């Protein structure tokens, strides 16, 4: 009974987190269509959060009905003259009001209105990432110790917040790049000599390996997630062999080639426990493309301390937000092309289940992680909506570009055929993603 209740609670938590995230992203997307359309003189008849029967509604002074519907899995704006929520067709509009309809508006107004949805998704991502940069701050240029992470008993940790790292085992350290280079050259061992500047004096204190086996992230639906590993865990040993550095864990997992391995793990407040799990061979992006590697689904390699942070300026934070949003778009393009060209398998395409599970895990990890994940999803959804597939925003923009070049709109028959093909393509991808969620390892 207890297990069943836990499973039910986990399902409800995941579903609630997914609905909240999706609602935020869709509301921002559709509001982009609505507000730009209104500014361009196009009338929105309905702004709906959700599909299906109406639960609550009100009409504003512009004549738009704002409603909440029964199925909270998306939303839409229906403009004057739209035949359906996807604006895939039109219905007759009296000539006097034709300019207020999406089909009767000038080409520039239609283009701006449709493009605004993905643009608002990107704007949401940029603002969230910028806000997090301002809130969390940015690492100072020097290698300075900030907040300390909890460490297992027996770990030599005499570094203190505010220490400025000058050298590691005698090797000068002036930047984080220097620290990484020193860590790569030095042998792995439990204790190193850290030379620091503390209270104006240069001293040398014992400290742990600069790249300890500290788990900083867990991939959803991975062997590590299934086994119950969590961020903050420290891997003490693998198959009985002590581990001092994260690279040792990576190398041992690769050598096992999918054979079950036994991890001895320390977790703050719970002590030491054993976990058995087997790696899966997965596609991993590299500078040259993609390669197959055995992975258990943990990320790490950071230090036992956070970098000291400095305040981020508004312009700097917006630049960081734009760069991170662009990285998500670029990785989406790269991954999509890799699947189309056969560089990676179709199992890399996740569906609604995997997205919901990831959303639930992000929410469980804390509010900051949840907001960050919403920003990631918003950028990805903005990109997907720009794909030149009829029924998506990108499909509408493709038709508008054709109209701009050819001087006329595609015929209704062509529009109907392409829209049907586009809908079939979207539904096929959704089914493929769901199938992957259920059957891919």
Coordinates of C-alpha atoms in Angstrom, one line a residue:
X1 CA 0.0 0.0 0.0
X2 CA 2.8 2.4 0.9
X3 CA 4.6 1.7 -2.4
X4 CA 1.4 2.3 -4.3
X5 CA 0.8 5.6 -2.5
X6 CA 4.4 6.7 -3.2
X7 CA 4.0 5.9 -6.9
X8 CA 0.7 7.7 -7.1
X9 CA 2.2 10.7 -5.3
X10 CA 5.1 10.7 -7.7
X11 CA 2.8 10.5 -10.7
X12 CA 0.7 13.4 -9.4
X13 CA 3.7 15.5 -8.7
X14 CA 5.1 14.9 -12.2
X15 CA 1.8 15.6 -13.8
X16 CA 1.3 18.8 -11.8
X17 CA 4.8 20.0 -12.6
X18 CA 4.4 19.3 -16.3
X19 CA 1.0 21.1 -16.5
X20 CA 2.4 24.1 -14.7
X21 CA 5.5 24.3 -17.0
X22 CA 3.5 23.7 -20.1
X23 CA 0.9 26.3 -19.1
X24 CA 3.6 29.0 -18.5
X25 CA 5.3 28.3 -21.9
X26 CA 2.0 28.1 -23.9
X27 CA 0.6 31.2 -22.2
X28 CA 3.7 33.2 -23.1
X29 CA 3.7 31.8 -26.7
X30 CA 0.0 32.5 -27.3
X31 CA 0.2 35.9 -25.6
X32 CA 2.9 36.8 -28.2
X33 CA 0.5 36.0 -31.0
X34 CA -2.3 37.9 -29.2
X35 CA -0.6 41.1 -28.3
X36 CA 1.3 41.6 -31.6
X37 CA -1.8 40.7 -33.5
X38 CA -3.8 43.3 -31.6
X39 CA -1.1 45.9 -32.2
X40 CA -1.3 45.0 -35.9
X41 CA -5.0 45.5 -36.0
X42 CA -6.0 41.8 -36.0
X43 CA -8.8 40.9 -33.6
X44 CA -8.5 37.9 -31.3
X45 CA -11.9 36.4 -30.5
X46 CA -10.7 33.8 -28.0
X47 CA -7.6 33.4 -25.8
X48 CA -7.8 29.9 -24.3
X49 CA -5.6 28.2 -21.7
X50 CA -6.3 24.6 -22.3
X51 CA -8.6 22.8 -24.8
X52 CA -12.1 21.3 -24.5
X53 CA -15.1 22.5 -22.5
X54 CA -14.9 25.9 -21.1
X55 CA -14.5 26.1 -17.3
X56 CA -14.3 29.8 -16.7
X57 CA -14.3 32.8 -19.0
X58 CA -14.6 36.6 -19.2
X59 CA -14.8 39.1 -22.1
X60 CA -12.5 42.1 -22.0
X61 CA -13.1 45.6 -23.4
X62 CA -11.5 44.6 -26.7
X63 CA -14.1 41.9 -27.2
X64 CA -11.7 39.0 -26.6
X65 CA -12.9 36.1 -24.5
X66 CA -10.3 34.9 -22.0
X67 CA -11.0 31.3 -21.0
X68 CA -9.7 28.4 -19.0
X69 CA -10.6 25.0 -20.6
X70 CA -10.9 21.5 -19.1
X71 CA -7.8 19.9 -20.7
X72 CA -4.7 21.8 -19.5
X73 CA -2.4 20.5 -22.2
X74 CA -1.7 23.6 -24.3
X75 CA -3.8 26.6 -25.4
X76 CA -4.5 28.8 -28.4
X77 CA -5.6 32.1 -29.7
X78 CA -8.5 32.1 -32.2
X79 CA -8.4 35.2 -34.4
X80 CA -11.4 36.6 -36.3
X81 CA -12.0 34.4 -39.3
X82 CA -10.0 31.4 -38.0
X83 CA -11.8 28.1 -38.7
X84 CA -10.0 26.3 -35.8
X85 CA -7.5 26.8 -33.0
X86 CA -4.5 26.1 -35.2
X87 CA -5.5 28.9 -37.7
X88 CA -5.2 26.2 -40.4
X89 CA -8.4 27.4 -42.2
X90 CA -10.7 30.3 -42.4
X91 CA -14.4 31.1 -42.4
X92 CA -16.1 34.0 -44.3
X93 CA -15.9 37.4 -42.6
X94 CA -18.0 40.4 -43.6
X95 CA -16.1 42.7 -45.8
X96 CA -16.2 45.6 -43.4
X97 CA -14.2 43.5 -40.8
X98 CA -11.9 41.7 -43.2
X99 CA -8.9 43.8 -42.2
X100 CA -9.4 42.7 -38.6
X101 CA -9.1 39.0 -39.6
X102 CA -5.8 37.0 -39.8
X103 CA -6.5 36.1 -43.4
X104 CA -7.5 39.6 -44.4
X105 CA -4.7 41.5 -42.8
X106 CA -1.7 42.7 -44.7
X107 CA 1.2 40.3 -45.2
X108 CA 3.5 42.1 -42.8
X109 CA 0.9 42.0 -40.1
X110 CA 0.2 38.3 -40.5
X111 CA 3.9 37.5 -40.6
X112 CA 4.6 39.6 -37.4
X113 CA 1.6 38.0 -35.6
X114 CA 2.6 34.4 -36.3
X115 CA 6.4 35.0 -35.7
X116 CA 5.6 36.6 -32.3
X117 CA 4.7 33.3 -30.6
X118 CA 8.2 31.7 -31.0
X119 CA 9.8 35.1 -30.4
X120 CA 8.1 35.4 -27.1
X121 CA 9.3 31.9 -26.2
X122 CA 12.8 32.9 -26.9
X123 CA 12.3 36.2 -24.9
X124 CA 11.1 34.2 -21.9
X125 CA 14.2 32.0 -22.0
X126 CA 16.5 35.0 -22.4
X127 CA 14.8 36.8 -19.4
X128 CA 14.9 33.7 -17.2
X129 CA 18.5 33.0 -17.9
X130 CA 19.4 36.7 -17.4
X131 CA 17.4 36.8 -14.2
X132 CA 19.2 33.7 -12.9
X133 CA 22.6 35.3 -13.8
X134 CA 21.7 38.4 -11.8
X135 CA 20.3 36.4 -8.9
X136 CA 23.2 33.9 -8.6
X137 CA 25.9 36.2 -9.8
X138 CA 28.9 35.3 -12.0
X139 CA 32.1 33.7 -11.0
X140 CA 34.9 36.1 -10.2
X141 CA 37.9 36.1 -12.5
X142 CA 40.2 34.7 -9.8
X143 CA 39.7 31.2 -8.5
X144 CA 38.1 32.1 -5.2
X145 CA 36.2 29.7 -2.9
X146 CA 32.6 30.4 -2.4
X147 CA 30.0 28.1 -0.7
X148 CA 31.4 24.7 0.4
X149 CA 29.6 21.5 -0.6
X150 CA 29.1 18.8 2.1
X151 CA 31.9 16.2 2.1
X152 CA 32.0 12.6 3.3
X153 CA 33.7 11.8 6.6
X154 CA 37.5 11.5 6.2
X155 CA 37.8 13.9 3.3
X156 CA 40.6 16.5 4.0
X157 CA 38.9 19.8 3.5
X158 CA 40.6 22.8 5.0
X159 CA 39.7 25.3 2.3
X160 CA 37.4 28.1 3.5
X161 CA 35.0 30.5 1.8
X162 CA 37.0 33.6 0.7
X163 CA 40.2 31.7 0.0
X164 CA 41.8 32.7 -3.3
X165 CA 43.6 29.7 -4.9
X166 CA 47.2 30.5 -5.9
X167 CA 48.6 27.0 -6.6
X168 CA 47.7 23.3 -6.6
X169 CA 50.6 21.0 -5.6
X170 CA 53.0 23.8 -6.4
X171 CA 51.5 24.5 -9.9
X172 CA 50.5 28.2 -10.3
X173 CA 46.7 28.8 -10.6
X174 CA 45.5 32.2 -11.9
X175 CA 42.2 31.1 -13.5
X176 CA 39.7 28.3 -13.6
X177 CA 41.4 27.2 -16.8
X178 CA 44.7 26.9 -15.0
X179 CA 43.0 24.9 -12.2
X180 CA 41.5 22.5 -14.8
X181 CA 44.8 22.1 -16.6
X182 CA 46.6 21.4 -13.3
X183 CA 44.0 18.8 -12.3
X184 CA 44.4 17.1 -15.7
X185 CA 48.2 16.8 -15.3
X186 CA 48.3 15.8 -11.6
X187 CA 47.7 12.2 -10.5
X188 CA 44.5 11.4 -8.8
X189 CA 44.9 11.1 -5.0
X190 CA 42.7 11.8 -1.9
X191 CA 44.7 14.8 -0.7
X192 CA 46.4 17.7 -2.5
X193 CA 48.3 20.7 -1.3
X194 CA 46.3 23.9 -1.9
X195 CA 48.2 27.2 -1.7
X196 CA 45.7 30.0 -0.9
X197 CA 45.6 33.7 0.0
X198 CA 43.7 33.9 3.3
X199 CA 43.3 37.1 5.3
X200 CA 46.3 38.6 3.4
X201 CA 48.6 35.7 4.1
X202 CA 49.7 33.0 1.7
X203 CA 49.4 29.6 3.3
X204 CA 49.2 25.9 2.1
X205 CA 46.4 23.7 3.4
X206 CA 45.4 20.1 2.6
X207 CA 42.3 19.7 0.4
X208 CA 40.6 17.1 -1.8
X209 CA 41.1 16.3 -5.4
X210 CA 40.1 19.3 -7.6
X211 CA 37.7 17.1 -9.6
X212 CA 36.1 14.8 -7.0
X213 CA 33.5 12.1 -7.8
X214 CA 30.7 14.5 -6.8
X215 CA 27.4 14.0 -8.6
X216 CA 26.1 17.4 -9.8
X217 CA 23.3 16.2 -12.1
X218 CA 21.2 13.1 -13.0
X219 CA 19.9 12.5 -16.5
X220 CA 16.2 11.6 -16.5
X221 CA 15.2 8.0 -17.4
X222 CA 18.9 7.0 -16.9
X223 CA 20.3 4.0 -15.0
X224 CA 21.4 6.5 -12.3
X225 CA 17.9 7.9 -12.0
X226 CA 16.4 4.5 -11.9
X227 CA 18.8 3.4 -9.2
X228 CA 18.0 6.4 -7.0
X229 CA 21.2 8.5 -7.2
X230 CA 20.8 12.2 -6.5
X231 CA 22.7 15.4 -7.1
X232 CA 25.1 15.9 -4.2
X233 CA 26.0 12.2 -3.9
X234 CA 29.7 11.4 -3.7
X235 CA 30.9 8.1 -5.3
X236 CA 33.4 6.6 -2.8
X237 CA 34.1 3.3 -4.7
X238 CA 33.2 1.4 -7.8
X239 CA 33.3 -2.4 -7.7
X240 CA 35.3 -2.1 -4.5
X241 CA 38.0 0.2 -5.9
X242 CA 38.3 3.6 -4.1
X243 CA 37.5 6.6 -6.3
X244 CA 39.1 10.0 -5.8
X245 CA 38.3 11.7 -9.1
X246 CA 35.2 11.7 -11.4
X247 CA 37.2 10.6 -14.4
X248 CA 38.0 7.3 -12.7
X249 CA 34.2 6.7 -12.5
X250 CA 33.8 7.5 -16.1
X251 CA 36.7 5.2 -17.2
X252 CA 35.5 2.3 -15.1
X253 CA 31.9 2.6 -16.5
X254 CA 33.4 2.6 -20.0
X255 CA 35.5 -0.5 -19.4
X256 CA 32.5 -2.4 -17.9
X257 CA 30.7 -2.0 -21.3
X258 CA 27.2 -2.4 -19.8
X259 CA 28.1 -5.0 -17.1
X260 CA 26.4 -4.1 -13.8
X261 CA 28.7 -2.2 -11.5
X262 CA 28.5 -1.7 -7.7
X263 CA 28.8 1.9 -6.5
X264 CA 29.5 2.8 -2.9
X265 CA 27.8 6.2 -2.4
X266 CA 27.8 8.7 0.4
X267 CA 24.8 11.1 0.8
X268 CA 24.6 13.9 3.3
X269 CA 22.3 13.0 6.2
X270 CA 21.9 9.3 5.1
X271 CA 25.5 8.0 5.2
X272 CA 26.9 5.3 2.9
X273 CA 24.8 2.9 0.7
X274 CA 25.4 0.6 -2.2
X275 CA 23.8 0.9 -5.6
X276 CA 24.0 -1.5 -8.5
X277 CA 23.4 -0.3 -12.0
X278 CA 24.4 -1.0 -15.6
X279 CA 25.4 1.6 -18.2
X280 CA 23.6 2.1 -21.5
X281 CA 25.4 2.8 -24.7
X282 CA 24.2 6.2 -25.9
X283 CA 24.9 8.9 -28.6
X284 CA 27.0 11.7 -27.2
X285 CA 27.8 14.9 -29.1
X286 CA 31.4 15.8 -29.7
X287 CA 33.3 18.4 -31.7
X288 CA 33.4 16.0 -34.6
X289 CA 29.8 15.0 -34.5
X290 CA 28.5 12.1 -32.3
X291 CA 30.0 9.1 -30.7
X292 CA 28.6 6.1 -28.8
X293 CA 29.6 5.8 -25.2
X294 CA 28.6 3.8 -22.1
X295 CA 26.8 6.1 -19.7
X296 CA 25.1 5.7 -16.4
X297 CA 23.5 9.2 -16.5
X298 CA 25.5 11.3 -14.0
X299 CA 27.3 14.5 -14.5
X300 CA 30.0 15.8 -12.3
X301 CA 33.6 16.7 -12.2
X302 CA 33.1 20.0 -10.3
X303 CA 34.9 20.9 -7.1
X304 CA 33.7 20.6 -3.5
X305 CA 33.1 24.3 -3.5
X306 CA 31.2 26.8 -5.5
X307 CA 33.1 29.7 -7.2
X308 CA 32.8 33.0 -5.4
X309 CA 30.4 35.2 -7.3
X310 CA 30.2 38.9 -8.3
X311 CA 27.1 40.8 -9.2
X312 CA 26.1 40.7 -12.9
X313 CA 25.1 43.8 -14.8
X314 CA 21.8 44.0 -16.7
X315 CA 23.4 44.2 -20.1
X316 CA 25.9 41.4 -19.3
X317 CA 23.1 39.2 -17.9
X318 CA 21.0 39.7 -21.0
X319 CA 24.0 38.7 -23.1
X320 CA 24.4 35.5 -21.1
X321 CA 20.6 34.8 -21.5
X322 CA 20.8 35.3 -25.2
X323 CA 23.9 33.1 -25.5
X324 CA 22.3 30.3 -23.5
X325 CA 19.1 30.5 -25.5
X326 CA 21.1 30.3 -28.7
X327 CA 23.0 27.3 -27.5
X328 CA 19.7 25.5 -26.9
X329 CA 18.5 26.3 -30.4
X330 CA 21.8 25.3 -31.9
X331 CA 21.8 22.0 -30.1
X332 CA 18.2 21.4 -31.2
X333 CA 19.2 22.0 -34.8
X334 CA 22.3 19.7 -34.5
X335 CA 20.3 16.9 -32.9
X336 CA 17.5 17.1 -35.4
X337 CA 19.9 17.0 -38.3
X338 CA 21.9 14.1 -36.7
X339 CA 18.7 12.1 -36.5
X340 CA 17.6 12.9 -40.1
X341 CA 21.1 12.1 -41.5
X342 CA 21.3 8.9 -39.5
X343 CA 24.2 9.9 -37.3
X344 CA 22.2 9.0 -34.2
X345 CA 19.3 6.7 -33.6
X346 CA 15.6 7.7 -33.5
X347 CA 15.5 6.6 -29.8
X348 CA 17.1 10.0 -29.0
X349 CA 13.7 11.6 -29.7
X350 CA 11.8 11.8 -26.5
X351 CA 8.1 12.2 -26.2
X352 CA 5.6 13.6 -23.7
X353 CA 6.4 11.0 -21.0
X354 CA 10.2 11.7 -20.9
X355 CA 9.6 15.5 -21.0
X356 CA 7.1 15.2 -18.1
X357 CA 9.5 13.0 -16.1
X358 CA 12.3 15.5 -16.6
X359 CA 10.0 18.3 -15.6
X360 CA 9.0 16.5 -12.4
X361 CA 12.6 15.8 -11.5
X362 CA 13.5 19.5 -12.1
X363 CA 10.6 20.6 -9.8
X364 CA 11.8 18.1 -7.1
X365 CA 15.3 19.6 -7.3
X366 CA 14.0 23.0 -6.3
X367 CA 12.4 26.1 -7.6
X368 CA 15.5 27.4 -9.3
X369 CA 16.0 24.2 -11.2
X370 CA 12.3 24.1 -12.2
X371 CA 12.4 27.7 -13.5
X372 CA 15.7 26.9 -15.4
X373 CA 14.0 23.9 -17.0
X374 CA 11.0 26.0 -18.1
X375 CA 13.4 28.3 -19.9
X376 CA 15.1 25.4 -21.6
X377 CA 11.8 24.0 -22.7
X378 CA 10.5 27.4 -23.9
X379 CA 13.5 27.8 -26.2
X380 CA 13.2 24.3 -27.5
X381 CA 9.4 24.7 -28.2
X382 CA 10.0 28.1 -29.8
X383 CA 12.5 26.4 -32.2
X384 CA 10.2 23.5 -32.9
X385 CA 7.3 25.9 -33.8
X386 CA 9.5 27.5 -36.4
X387 CA 10.0 24.3 -38.4
X388 CA 8.5 24.8 -41.8
X389 CA 5.7 22.3 -41.3
X390 CA 2.1 23.3 -42.0
X391 CA 0.0 23.6 -38.8
X392 CA 3.1 24.9 -37.0
X393 CA 4.0 28.6 -36.9
X394 CA 6.9 27.9 -39.2
X395 CA 4.5 26.4 -41.8
X396 CA 2.4 29.6 -41.8
X397 CA 5.6 31.7 -42.2
X398 CA 6.6 29.5 -45.1
X399 CA 3.3 30.2 -46.8
X400 CA 3.8 34.0 -46.2
X401 CA 7.3 33.9 -47.7
X402 CA 5.9 32.2 -50.7
X403 CA 3.2 34.8 -51.0
X404 CA 5.9 37.6 -50.7
X405 CA 8.0 36.1 -53.5
X406 CA 5.2 34.9 -55.8
X407 CA 2.9 37.8 -55.3
X408 CA -0.1 35.5 -54.5
X409 CA -1.2 33.1 -51.9
X410 CA -1.1 29.3 -52.4
X411 CA -4.4 27.9 -53.6
X412 CA -6.8 26.5 -51.0
X413 CA -6.3 23.0 -52.4
X414 CA -2.6 23.2 -52.0
X415 CA -3.0 24.7 -48.5
X416 CA -5.4 21.9 -47.5
X417 CA -3.1 19.1 -48.8
X418 CA 0.0 20.6 -47.2
X419 CA -1.8 21.2 -43.9
X420 CA -3.0 17.6 -43.8
X421 CA 0.5 16.3 -44.5
X422 CA 1.9 18.6 -41.9
X423 CA -0.6 17.4 -39.3
X424 CA 0.3 13.8 -40.2
X425 CA 4.0 14.5 -39.8
X426 CA 3.5 16.2 -36.4
X427 CA 1.2 13.3 -35.2
X428 CA 3.8 10.8 -36.4
X429 CA 6.6 12.4 -34.5
X430 CA 4.4 12.5 -31.4
X431 CA 3.7 8.8 -31.7
X432 CA 7.4 8.1 -32.4
X433 CA 8.3 10.0 -29.3
X434 CA 5.8 8.2 -27.2
X435 CA 6.9 4.8 -28.5
X436 CA 10.5 5.7 -27.7
X437 CA 9.4 6.6 -24.1
X438 CA 7.8 3.3 -23.7
X439 CA 10.1 0.9 -25.5
X440 CA 13.6 2.4 -26.0
X441 CA 16.1 1.5 -23.3

